[in-house]
Coordinates of C-alpha atoms and ligand atoms in Angstrom, one line a residue:
Chain A
M243 CA 0.1 0.2 -0.1
A244 CA 1.3 3.2 -1.0
D245 CA 2.2 5.4 2.1
D246 CA 0.0 8.4 1.4
T247 CA -3.0 6.0 1.7
I248 CA -5.2 6.1 4.9
L249 CA -7.9 4.3 3.8
E250 CA -8.3 1.2 1.4
T251 CA -10.5 -1.1 0.1
R252 CA -10.2 -4.4 -1.9
G253 CA -13.1 -5.7 -3.8
L254 CA -15.8 -4.4 -1.0
T255 CA -19.2 -6.4 -1.5
K256 CA -22.3 -6.0 0.3
E257 CA -25.5 -8.5 -0.5
F258 CA -28.8 -8.3 0.9
K259 CA -30.6 -11.4 0.3
G260 CA -29.5 -11.5 -3.4
F261 CA -29.5 -7.9 -3.8
V262 CA -25.9 -6.5 -4.2
A263 CA -25.9 -2.8 -2.5
V264 CA -22.0 -2.5 -2.7
K265 CA -20.2 -4.2 -5.5
D266 CA -16.6 -4.9 -5.7
V267 CA -15.4 -1.7 -4.6
S268 CA -11.7 -0.8 -4.3
L269 CA -10.8 2.7 -3.1
K270 CA -8.2 4.2 -1.9
V271 CA -8.3 7.5 -0.1
R272 CA -5.3 9.9 0.6
K273 CA -4.1 11.1 4.1
G274 CA -5.1 14.2 4.3
S275 CA -7.4 14.6 1.3
I276 CA -11.3 15.6 1.0
H277 CA -12.3 12.8 -0.8
A278 CA -16.0 13.0 -1.9
L279 CA -18.2 9.8 -2.7
I280 CA -21.3 10.6 -4.8
G281 CA -23.7 8.9 -6.9
P282 CA -27.5 8.9 -6.9
N283 CA -30.0 7.8 -4.0
G284 CA -29.4 4.0 -3.6
A285 CA -26.1 3.9 -5.2
G286 CA -24.7 2.2 -2.2
K287 CA -22.9 5.4 -0.4
T288 CA -24.1 4.9 3.2
T289 CA -23.9 1.1 3.0
C290 CA -20.3 1.7 2.0
F291 CA -19.8 3.9 5.3
N292 CA -21.5 0.8 7.4
L293 CA -19.0 -1.5 5.9
L294 CA -16.0 0.5 6.7
T295 CA -17.1 1.4 10.1
H296 CA -18.2 -2.3 10.6
F297 CA -21.8 -1.4 11.4
L298 CA -22.1 -4.1 8.7
T299 CA -20.4 -7.0 7.8
P300 CA -19.2 -7.2 4.3
T301 CA -20.1 -10.2 2.3
R302 CA -16.6 -10.2 0.4
G303 CA -13.5 -7.9 0.1
Q304 CA -11.1 -6.3 3.1
I305 CA -10.6 -2.8 4.4
F306 CA -7.1 -1.4 5.4
Y307 CA -6.7 1.5 7.7
K308 CA -3.3 3.1 8.2
G309 CA -1.8 0.0 6.2
Q310 CA -4.0 -2.5 9.1
E311 CA -6.4 -4.7 8.2
I312 CA -9.9 -3.7 9.8
T313 CA -12.5 -5.9 8.1
G314 CA -12.9 -7.9 11.2
S315 CA -12.3 -5.3 13.8
S316 CA -15.7 -4.0 16.1
P317 CA -17.2 -0.9 15.5
S318 CA -16.0 0.8 19.0
A319 CA -12.3 -0.3 18.1
I320 CA -12.7 1.2 14.5
A321 CA -13.5 4.4 16.3
Q322 CA -11.1 4.2 18.7
M323 CA -8.2 4.1 16.0
G324 CA -9.7 7.3 15.0
L325 CA -11.7 6.4 11.9
V326 CA -14.8 7.9 13.0
R327 CA -18.0 8.2 11.2
S328 CA -21.3 10.3 11.0
F329 CA -24.6 9.3 10.4
Q330 CA -27.0 10.3 7.4
I331 CA -29.7 10.8 9.6
S332 CA -28.6 13.3 12.4
A333 CA -27.4 11.2 15.5
V334 CA -27.4 13.4 18.7
F335 CA -28.4 12.2 21.8
P336 CA -31.7 13.9 21.9
H337 CA -32.2 14.5 25.6
L338 CA -28.7 15.4 26.6
T339 CA -28.0 18.9 26.2
V340 CA -25.5 20.8 23.7
L341 CA -22.7 20.9 26.1
E342 CA -23.3 17.2 27.4
N343 CA -23.7 15.8 24.3
V344 CA -19.9 17.1 23.1
R345 CA -18.7 16.3 26.6
I346 CA -19.8 12.5 25.8
A347 CA -17.0 12.4 23.4
L348 CA -14.4 14.1 25.1
Q349 CA -15.1 11.7 27.9
R350 CA -14.1 8.6 26.3
K351 CA -10.5 9.2 25.8
R352 CA -10.4 11.3 29.1
G353 CA -11.5 8.4 31.3
H354 CA -13.7 8.0 34.1
S355 CA -16.3 6.1 31.9
F356 CA -16.7 3.4 33.7
D357 CA -16.3 5.1 37.2
F358 CA -19.9 4.6 38.8
W359 CA -18.7 5.6 42.0
R360 CA -17.9 9.3 41.3
S361 CA -19.6 12.3 40.9
E362 CA -20.7 13.6 37.8
R363 CA -19.4 16.6 38.5
V364 CA -15.8 15.5 37.4
L365 CA -17.1 16.1 33.9
S366 CA -16.8 19.5 34.3
E367 CA -13.3 19.7 34.0
L368 CA -14.4 18.8 29.9
N369 CA -16.6 22.0 29.9
E370 CA -14.0 24.3 28.6
E371 CA -12.9 21.9 25.7
A372 CA -16.5 21.1 24.9
R373 CA -17.2 25.0 25.0
R374 CA -14.3 25.4 22.3
L375 CA -15.7 23.2 20.0
I376 CA -19.4 24.2 20.4
D377 CA -18.4 27.7 19.9
A378 CA -16.4 26.3 16.6
V379 CA -19.7 25.2 15.3
G380 CA -21.6 28.3 15.9
L381 CA -23.6 26.8 18.6
A382 CA -22.0 28.8 21.7
E383 CA -25.5 30.3 22.6
F384 CA -27.3 26.8 22.6
E385 CA -24.7 25.0 25.0
N386 CA -27.5 24.5 27.6
T387 CA -30.1 23.7 24.8
V388 CA -31.5 20.0 24.9
A389 CA -30.5 18.8 21.7
V390 CA -33.9 17.3 20.7
E391 CA -35.0 21.3 20.8
L392 CA -32.3 22.6 18.3
A393 CA -33.5 23.2 14.6
Y394 CA -32.4 20.3 11.9
G395 CA -29.1 22.1 10.5
R396 CA -28.1 22.7 14.1
K397 CA -28.5 19.3 15.2
R398 CA -26.0 18.4 12.1
A399 CA -23.4 21.2 13.2
L400 CA -23.6 19.8 16.8
E401 CA -23.1 16.3 15.5
I402 CA -20.0 17.4 13.6
A403 CA -18.8 19.1 17.1
T404 CA -19.2 15.9 18.6
T405 CA -17.2 14.0 15.9
L406 CA -14.5 16.7 16.3
A407 CA -14.3 15.9 20.1
L408 CA -12.6 13.1 19.2
D409 CA -9.8 14.8 17.3
P410 CA -10.3 11.8 14.7
E411 CA -7.7 11.2 12.4
M412 CA -10.4 10.3 9.7
M413 CA -13.8 11.6 9.4
L414 CA -16.7 9.6 7.7
L415 CA -19.3 12.2 7.0
D416 CA -22.6 11.3 5.1
E417 CA -24.4 13.8 3.6
P418 CA -23.1 16.9 6.4
T419 CA -25.2 19.4 4.2
A420 CA -28.4 17.6 3.6
G421 CA -31.8 19.4 4.3
M422 CA -29.9 22.5 5.4
T423 CA -30.5 25.9 4.7
H424 CA -28.2 28.1 2.7
A425 CA -26.5 29.8 5.4
D426 CA -26.0 26.5 7.2
V427 CA -24.7 24.6 4.2
E428 CA -21.9 27.6 4.3
R429 CA -21.1 27.3 7.6
I430 CA -20.8 23.8 7.1
S431 CA -18.6 23.7 4.3
T432 CA -16.2 26.3 5.5
L433 CA -16.0 24.4 8.8
V434 CA -15.1 20.9 6.8
K435 CA -12.5 22.6 5.0
R436 CA -11.1 24.0 8.2
V437 CA -11.1 21.0 10.1
A438 CA -10.0 19.1 7.3
A439 CA -6.6 21.1 7.2
N440 CA -4.8 18.3 9.7
R441 CA -7.0 15.2 9.1
T442 CA -8.5 13.1 6.0
V443 CA -12.4 13.4 5.4
L444 CA -14.4 10.9 3.1
M445 CA -17.6 12.5 2.8
V446 CA -21.0 11.6 0.8
E447 CA -22.5 14.7 -0.5
H448 CA -25.4 16.2 -2.7
N449 CA -24.6 19.5 -2.9
L450 CA -22.5 19.6 -5.9
S451 CA -20.9 23.3 -5.3
V452 CA -20.0 21.7 -1.7
V453 CA -18.4 18.7 -3.8
S454 CA -16.6 21.1 -6.2
T455 CA -15.2 23.5 -3.9
L456 CA -14.2 21.3 -1.4
S457 CA -13.1 17.8 -2.4
D458 CA -9.6 17.2 -3.9
R459 CA -10.7 13.8 -5.5
I460 CA -14.1 12.1 -6.4
T461 CA -15.8 9.0 -6.5
V462 CA -18.7 7.8 -8.4
L463 CA -21.3 5.2 -7.2
Q464 CA -23.7 3.6 -9.2
R465 CA -25.5 0.5 -8.5
G466 CA -23.4 -0.3 -6.1
E467 CA -20.1 -0.1 -8.3
I468 CA -17.7 2.8 -8.7
L469 CA -18.3 4.5 -12.1
A470 CA -15.9 6.7 -11.9
E471 CA -12.9 8.7 -10.3
G472 CA -10.8 11.6 -10.2
D473 CA -10.7 15.3 -9.7
Y474 CA -14.1 17.6 -10.0
N475 CA -13.2 18.2 -13.7
T476 CA -12.2 15.2 -14.9
V477 CA -15.1 13.5 -13.1
S478 CA -17.8 16.0 -14.1
K479 CA -17.0 15.8 -17.8
D480 CA -17.2 11.9 -17.7
P481 CA -20.0 11.4 -20.1
R482 CA -21.1 8.2 -18.1
V483 CA -21.1 10.5 -15.2
V484 CA -23.3 13.4 -16.9
E485 CA -25.8 10.4 -17.7
A486 CA -26.3 8.5 -14.7
Y487 CA -25.9 11.3 -12.3
L488 CA -25.3 14.9 -13.1
G489 CA -28.0 14.4 -16.1
A490 CA -30.7 13.0 -13.3
G491 CA -31.7 16.5 -12.4
H492 CA -28.6 17.4 -10.2
A493 CA -26.7 19.7 -12.6
Chain B
M141 CA -26.9 31.7 29.4
S142 CA -24.1 29.3 30.8
A143 CA -25.6 30.0 34.3
V144 CA -29.2 28.3 33.2
L145 CA -27.9 24.8 33.6
P146 CA -26.3 24.7 37.3
T147 CA -29.8 26.4 38.9
V148 CA -31.8 24.3 36.9
K149 CA -29.5 21.0 38.0
S150 CA -29.6 22.6 41.3
A151 CA -33.2 23.2 42.0
E152 CA -33.7 19.4 40.7
V153 CA -31.4 18.1 43.1
G154 CA -33.1 20.5 45.7
A155 CA -36.1 18.8 45.1
Q156 CA -34.7 15.2 45.3
R157 CA -32.9 16.0 49.1
I158 CA -36.6 16.8 50.2
V159 CA -37.9 13.7 48.7
F160 CA -34.9 11.6 50.2
G161 CA -35.1 13.4 53.7
V162 CA -38.9 12.5 53.9
M163 CA -38.2 8.8 52.8
V164 CA -35.4 8.6 55.7
A165 CA -37.7 10.4 58.0
F166 CA -40.7 7.7 56.8
F167 CA -38.5 4.6 57.4
L168 CA -37.3 6.1 60.9
I169 CA -40.7 6.8 62.4
G170 CA -42.8 4.4 60.6
P171 CA -42.5 1.8 63.4
A172 CA -43.9 4.7 65.7
L173 CA -46.6 5.1 63.6
G174 CA -48.1 1.8 64.1
M175 CA -46.5 0.1 61.1
Y176 CA -45.2 -3.2 61.8
P177 CA -40.9 -3.2 61.9
V178 CA -41.0 -6.6 60.0
F179 CA -43.2 -5.2 56.9
L180 CA -41.1 -2.1 57.0
M181 CA -38.0 -4.4 56.8
K182 CA -39.6 -6.3 53.8
V183 CA -40.5 -2.7 52.2
M184 CA -36.7 -1.6 52.5
C185 CA -35.5 -4.8 51.3
F186 CA -37.6 -4.7 47.9
A187 CA -37.3 -1.3 47.5
L188 CA -33.6 -1.8 47.0
F189 CA -34.5 -4.8 44.8
A190 CA -37.0 -2.7 42.8
A191 CA -34.4 0.2 42.4
A192 CA -31.7 -2.1 41.5
F193 CA -34.0 -3.6 38.6
N194 CA -34.9 0.3 37.9
L195 CA -31.4 1.1 37.2
L196 CA -31.4 -1.9 34.0
I197 CA -34.8 -0.7 33.0
G198 CA -34.8 2.9 34.0
F199 CA -31.4 3.9 32.9
V200 CA -30.3 1.4 30.2
G201 CA -33.4 0.2 28.7
L202 CA -32.9 -3.8 29.5
L203 CA -35.9 -5.4 30.5
S204 CA -34.7 -8.5 32.5
F205 CA -37.4 -10.5 33.0
G206 CA -35.6 -13.0 35.6
H207 CA -34.5 -10.7 38.4
A208 CA -36.2 -13.0 40.7
M209 CA -33.0 -15.3 40.2
F210 CA -30.5 -12.9 41.7
L211 CA -32.8 -12.1 44.4
G212 CA -33.4 -15.5 45.3
T213 CA -30.1 -17.1 45.1
A214 CA -28.4 -14.5 47.4
G215 CA -31.0 -15.6 49.6
Y216 CA -30.6 -18.9 49.5
V217 CA -26.1 -18.5 49.6
C218 CA -26.5 -16.0 52.5
A219 CA -29.2 -18.5 54.2
H220 CA -26.6 -21.5 53.9
A221 CA -23.7 -19.2 54.7
A222 CA -25.2 -18.1 57.7
K223 CA -26.7 -21.6 59.3
V224 CA -24.3 -24.1 57.6
W225 CA -20.9 -22.4 57.5
G226 CA -22.1 -20.1 60.5
F227 CA -21.0 -16.9 58.8
T228 CA -21.5 -13.4 60.6
P229 CA -24.4 -11.7 59.2
E230 CA -22.4 -8.9 57.5
L231 CA -20.3 -11.9 55.4
A232 CA -23.4 -13.7 55.0
I233 CA -24.8 -10.9 52.8
V234 CA -21.2 -10.2 51.1
A235 CA -21.6 -14.2 49.9
G236 CA -25.0 -13.6 48.7
A237 CA -24.4 -10.3 47.0
A238 CA -21.2 -12.1 45.3
A239 CA -22.9 -15.1 44.2
A240 CA -25.7 -13.2 42.8
G241 CA -23.0 -10.6 41.3
L242 CA -21.2 -13.6 39.6
L243 CA -24.8 -15.3 38.3
G244 CA -25.3 -11.7 36.9
L245 CA -21.8 -11.6 34.6
I246 CA -23.0 -15.0 33.5
A247 CA -26.5 -13.9 32.6
G248 CA -25.3 -10.8 31.5
L249 CA -22.6 -12.4 29.1
L250 CA -25.4 -14.5 27.4
A251 CA -28.2 -12.1 27.3
I252 CA -26.8 -9.0 26.9
R253 CA -25.9 -8.9 22.9
R254 CA -29.8 -9.5 22.4
Q255 CA -32.2 -6.9 22.0
G256 CA -35.6 -6.0 23.4
I257 CA -37.7 -9.0 23.8
Y258 CA -34.8 -11.6 23.2
F259 CA -33.1 -10.2 26.0
A260 CA -36.3 -10.6 28.3
M261 CA -36.6 -13.9 27.0
I262 CA -33.2 -15.4 27.6
T263 CA -33.2 -13.6 31.3
L264 CA -36.4 -15.4 32.0
A265 CA -35.2 -18.8 30.6
L266 CA -32.0 -18.6 32.8
A267 CA -34.1 -17.5 35.6
Q268 CA -36.6 -20.8 35.2
M269 CA -33.4 -23.0 35.4
I270 CA -32.4 -21.6 38.4
F271 CA -36.0 -22.0 39.9
F272 CA -35.6 -26.0 38.9
F273 CA -32.3 -25.6 40.2
C274 CA -33.3 -24.6 43.8
L275 CA -36.2 -27.0 43.7
Q276 CA -34.1 -29.9 43.3
A277 CA -30.6 -29.0 45.0
P278 CA -29.7 -30.7 48.0
F279 CA -28.6 -28.0 50.4
T280 CA -31.9 -25.7 49.4
G281 CA -34.4 -27.6 51.2
G282 CA -36.8 -28.3 48.2
E283 CA -40.4 -26.9 49.0
D284 CA -39.3 -26.0 52.4
G285 CA -36.6 -23.7 51.6
I286 CA -34.0 -23.1 54.2
Q287 CA -35.7 -22.2 57.4
A288 CA -34.7 -20.9 60.8
V289 CA -31.7 -19.3 59.5
P290 CA -29.7 -17.5 62.7
R291 CA -29.6 -13.7 62.2
G292 CA -26.5 -14.1 64.2
K293 CA -24.4 -11.0 65.5
L294 CA -23.3 -8.3 63.2
L295 CA -19.8 -7.9 63.5
G296 CA -19.8 -10.5 66.2
V297 CA -21.1 -8.0 68.5
L298 CA -24.5 -6.5 67.5
D299 CA -27.3 -9.3 68.3
L300 CA -29.8 -8.9 65.1
S301 CA -32.1 -11.3 67.1
D302 CA -33.1 -8.3 68.4
V303 CA -35.6 -6.5 66.0
W304 CA -34.7 -2.9 66.6
N305 CA -30.8 -4.1 66.0
M306 CA -32.0 -5.8 62.7
Y307 CA -34.4 -2.6 61.7
G308 CA -31.2 -0.2 61.9
T309 CA -29.2 -2.7 59.7
V310 CA -31.4 -2.9 57.3
L311 CA -32.3 0.7 56.9
I312 CA -28.4 1.4 56.7
I313 CA -27.7 -1.1 53.9
F314 CA -31.0 0.3 52.0
L315 CA -29.8 3.5 52.3
A316 CA -26.3 2.9 51.2
G317 CA -27.4 0.8 48.1
F318 CA -30.1 3.3 47.3
L319 CA -27.4 6.4 47.2
L320 CA -25.2 3.9 45.4
I321 CA -27.2 3.8 42.6
Y322 CA -28.1 7.4 42.8
R323 CA -24.7 8.0 42.5
T324 CA -24.4 5.7 39.5
V325 CA -27.3 7.0 37.9
H326 CA -25.4 10.6 38.3
S327 CA -21.6 9.0 37.5
P328 CA -19.7 9.7 34.3
F329 CA -20.4 5.8 34.0
G330 CA -24.4 6.7 34.1
Q331 CA -23.8 9.4 31.8
V332 CA -22.2 6.8 29.1
L333 CA -25.5 4.7 29.9
K334 CA -27.9 7.6 29.3
A335 CA -26.1 8.0 25.7
I336 CA -26.5 4.6 25.3
R337 CA -30.2 4.5 26.0
E338 CA -30.8 7.5 23.6
N339 CA -28.8 6.7 20.5
E340 CA -26.7 3.2 20.6
P341 CA -25.3 3.6 17.3
R342 CA -23.9 6.7 18.1
A343 CA -22.3 5.9 21.3
T344 CA -20.7 3.1 19.5
S345 CA -19.6 5.4 16.5
L346 CA -17.8 7.4 19.1
G347 CA -16.0 4.5 20.2
Y348 CA -18.0 3.2 23.1
N349 CA -18.1 -0.6 23.3
T350 CA -21.5 -0.3 24.6
N351 CA -22.1 -4.1 25.1
R352 CA -19.2 -3.9 27.9
Y353 CA -21.4 -1.0 29.3
K354 CA -24.8 -2.4 29.8
L355 CA -22.9 -6.0 31.3
M356 CA -21.3 -3.6 33.8
A357 CA -24.9 -2.1 35.0
F358 CA -26.1 -5.5 34.5
V359 CA -23.4 -6.7 36.9
L360 CA -24.3 -3.9 39.4
S361 CA -27.9 -4.2 39.2
A362 CA -27.6 -8.2 39.9
T363 CA -25.2 -8.1 42.8
L364 CA -27.4 -5.0 44.5
S365 CA -30.5 -7.5 43.8
G366 CA -28.5 -9.9 45.7
V367 CA -27.9 -7.6 48.5
A368 CA -31.5 -7.2 48.7
G369 CA -32.1 -10.7 48.8
A370 CA -29.8 -11.8 51.1
T371 CA -31.0 -9.0 53.6
N372 CA -34.6 -10.3 53.2
A373 CA -33.5 -13.9 54.0
L374 CA -31.7 -12.5 57.2
V375 CA -35.2 -10.6 57.9
F376 CA -37.2 -13.7 57.2
Q377 CA -34.5 -16.0 58.5
L378 CA -35.6 -17.9 55.8
A379 CA -34.8 -18.4 51.9
A380 CA -37.6 -19.9 49.9
L381 CA -38.7 -20.9 46.5
N382 CA -41.0 -17.8 45.9
S383 CA -37.9 -15.8 46.0
V384 CA -37.0 -17.6 42.7
H385 CA -40.3 -18.0 41.0
W386 CA -40.8 -16.3 37.9
S387 CA -43.8 -14.1 39.5
M388 CA -40.9 -12.4 41.9
S389 CA -39.5 -11.3 38.8
G390 CA -43.0 -9.9 37.6
E391 CA -43.5 -8.4 41.0
V392 CA -40.6 -6.1 40.7
V393 CA -41.8 -5.4 37.3
L394 CA -44.9 -4.3 38.9
M395 CA -43.3 -2.2 41.5
N396 CA -41.4 -0.1 38.9
L397 CA -44.5 0.6 36.7
V398 CA -46.5 1.7 39.7
G399 CA -44.0 4.0 41.1
G400 CA -42.4 5.4 37.8
L401 CA -39.9 3.5 35.6
G402 CA -36.7 5.6 35.4
T403 CA -37.1 7.7 38.4
I404 CA -35.3 7.8 41.5
F405 CA -37.7 7.3 44.1
G406 CA -40.2 5.6 42.0
P407 CA -39.0 2.1 43.1
V408 CA -39.6 2.4 46.5
V409 CA -42.8 4.0 46.6
G410 CA -44.0 1.0 44.2
A411 CA -42.2 -1.4 46.4
F412 CA -44.2 0.1 49.4
V413 CA -47.6 0.2 47.2
V414 CA -47.3 -3.5 46.0
L415 CA -46.2 -4.9 49.2
A416 CA -48.7 -3.0 51.3
M417 CA -51.4 -4.3 48.9
E418 CA -50.5 -7.6 49.4
N419 CA -50.1 -7.2 53.0
Y420 CA -53.2 -5.4 54.1
L421 CA -55.5 -7.4 51.0
A422 CA -54.2 -11.0 52.1
T423 CA -57.7 -11.8 53.8
L424 CA -59.1 -10.9 50.3
G425 CA -57.1 -14.6 49.1
F426 CA -56.7 -15.0 45.6
W427 CA -58.2 -11.5 44.7
V428 CA -55.2 -9.7 45.3
T429 CA -53.2 -11.1 42.4
I430 CA -56.6 -9.8 40.5
V431 CA -56.6 -6.3 42.3
Q432 CA -52.8 -6.5 41.3
G433 CA -53.6 -7.4 37.7
A434 CA -56.1 -4.6 37.7
I435 CA -53.7 -2.0 39.2
F436 CA -51.1 -3.1 36.3
V437 CA -53.5 -2.1 33.7
L438 CA -54.6 0.8 35.4
C439 CA -51.1 2.3 35.3
V440 CA -50.4 0.8 32.1
L441 CA -53.4 2.7 30.6
A442 CA -54.2 5.6 32.7
F443 CA -50.5 6.7 34.7
R444 CA -47.8 5.4 32.2
R445 CA -45.2 7.3 34.2
G446 CA -46.3 5.8 37.7
I447 CA -46.8 7.7 40.7
I448 CA -43.4 9.2 41.5
G449 CA -43.3 9.8 37.6
E450 CA -46.4 11.6 37.4
L451 CA -45.6 14.1 40.6
G452 CA -42.4 14.9 39.3
R453 CA -44.1 16.1 35.7
L454 CA -46.4 18.2 37.8
I455 CA -43.9 19.7 39.7
R456 CA -41.8 19.9 36.5
K457 CA -38.6 18.3 38.4
P458 CA -37.4 15.0 37.6
L459 CA -37.4 13.0 41.2
Ligands
ADP618 N1 -30.0 -3.4 5.8 C1 -30.3 -3.3 4.4 N2 -31.1 -4.5 4.3 C2 -31.6 -4.5 2.8 N3 -31.0 -3.4 1.8 C3 -30.5 -2.5 2.2 C4 -30.2 -2.4 3.7 N4 -29.3 -1.2 3.8 C5 -29.3 -0.5 2.3 N5 -30.0 -1.2 1.7 C6 -30.0 -1.3 0.1 O1 -29.1 -1.1 -0.7 C7 -29.1 -0.1 -1.3 C8 -27.9 1.2 -1.4 O2 -28.6 1.8 0.0 P1 -27.6 3.3 0.5 O3 -26.1 2.7 1.1 O4 -28.5 3.5 1.7 O5 -27.5 4.0 -0.6 P2 -27.3 5.3 -0.8 O6 -26.8 6.3 0.8 O7 -26.2 5.7 -1.6 O8 -28.4 6.3 -1.4 C9 -30.6 0.5 -1.6 O9 -31.4 -0.1 -2.7 C10 -31.1 -0.1 -0.1 O10 -32.5 -0.2 -0.3
MG619 MG1 -27.2 7.2 2.0

């Protein structure tokens, strides 16, 4: 494996009862890059994320992260190695406050997580760092709001802050800007660009202006298979892509 | 804005402190109000049992339908240790609780990966195995149970055959167990449990091995149920089959439903209400079961949050 590859899949395949959702996907993500995974609905993008983080077990194929095979590793072990995913459907802890949501992530590394005899007040030592992360995604005034009460775009921002709290080497973002207002999209894409400065990002994204401005490399998926790969200019001029994806009302 | 959280929290804690004070006072002066000390001791043992059960259902979202196995096993081990091995009461209780904790570890390892109804079914199946074991094993006394268990002397000095010495001991054990559960819920560990209950896939994706946390909560709950069962065996000087029967597993569910799942004080109130019903309606014979069933249905239909849950909603503070 080339030195600058952080994540690689070989022949990754997932079948659901005879239906092939991901088919023979061999993908390389370069360390430090922003890599976009695009394709029409049902192409298998989310399934890919589920395979990479072992929320689903591949039918065939292998996954390597930082040169180490992680195909059989548990989801929590993969996260602990620094490969952290977000979810297409916003994933927050709905009845915890914004501050508590972020602290849950900080708490895992900073310890005490099995301490049932200690007061939760020890967690306040994480507040300062949590506030910094909350501030970074523009939620400073909502730190005591219960997550369920946040508007959709803000929930996604909270999700990103929580993911960032783990300081992951590589983030998998599944449609981070879906359903957001224009202003929120701007804020999130700026944020992604900023946090990607010292980490790798693999993201599923439908907003093509976000894809074109952010990504170094794009992989187009269709019916579970890789259709095309390259930078935005190459991919967007590929006639098969234009037909399969851009042509379908997205251009 | 940042000042809001602390004040909200301290108001909550304030309300809980008051209720805690009322609860302690109730058990302190209850006998003076004419309630039988043995009845109140039973209430405290079952309140601890119900609170330990609630730690799982209310704060992790795991419905165990076999919790009687922990209560009962600890009772048998404690009774055997005190009667046959001549353990002092505190050591007999520790032995009972340890046995329950070990059983909890085994049951947890088998059940924890299953979800929802499958989890409940596995715990029920294991509890049935324990029931038949207790029915058949040579040292459990079969239908008779282990009778005439000596209460002994606490730490070799305090004679527990004196009812007030026993009462004080049970009160301290109950309060210690109750406070430990309260602390667990409000600990860094409890915070992770809350996150798992709210969104388990997300907790996993943040790197938490959620099964380990659930297992730990399960073992804690089993151990504390064991403390309750062992203490109860000393109070009644008896370990009997009804403590491992499936209806006991059902009763602890009922106590929690009546008192309020996921509340701090609900299990205590639920245990009191259910046991008082059994006690004072005993003359009704088999009607007790029917009245209990009716209350069960009423709780599920009318006050889903249970007595304490509804009260907490009324004053807008979690109790
Ligand atoms: N757990 C599952 N069981 C059966 N089919 C599934 C499952 N998850 C996804 N699929 C199917 O796999 C295909 C790819 O889905 P998905 O990966 O969510 O697509 P995308 O994220 O690209 O829109 C879809 O046809 C979907 O219905
Ligand atoms: Mg998807």
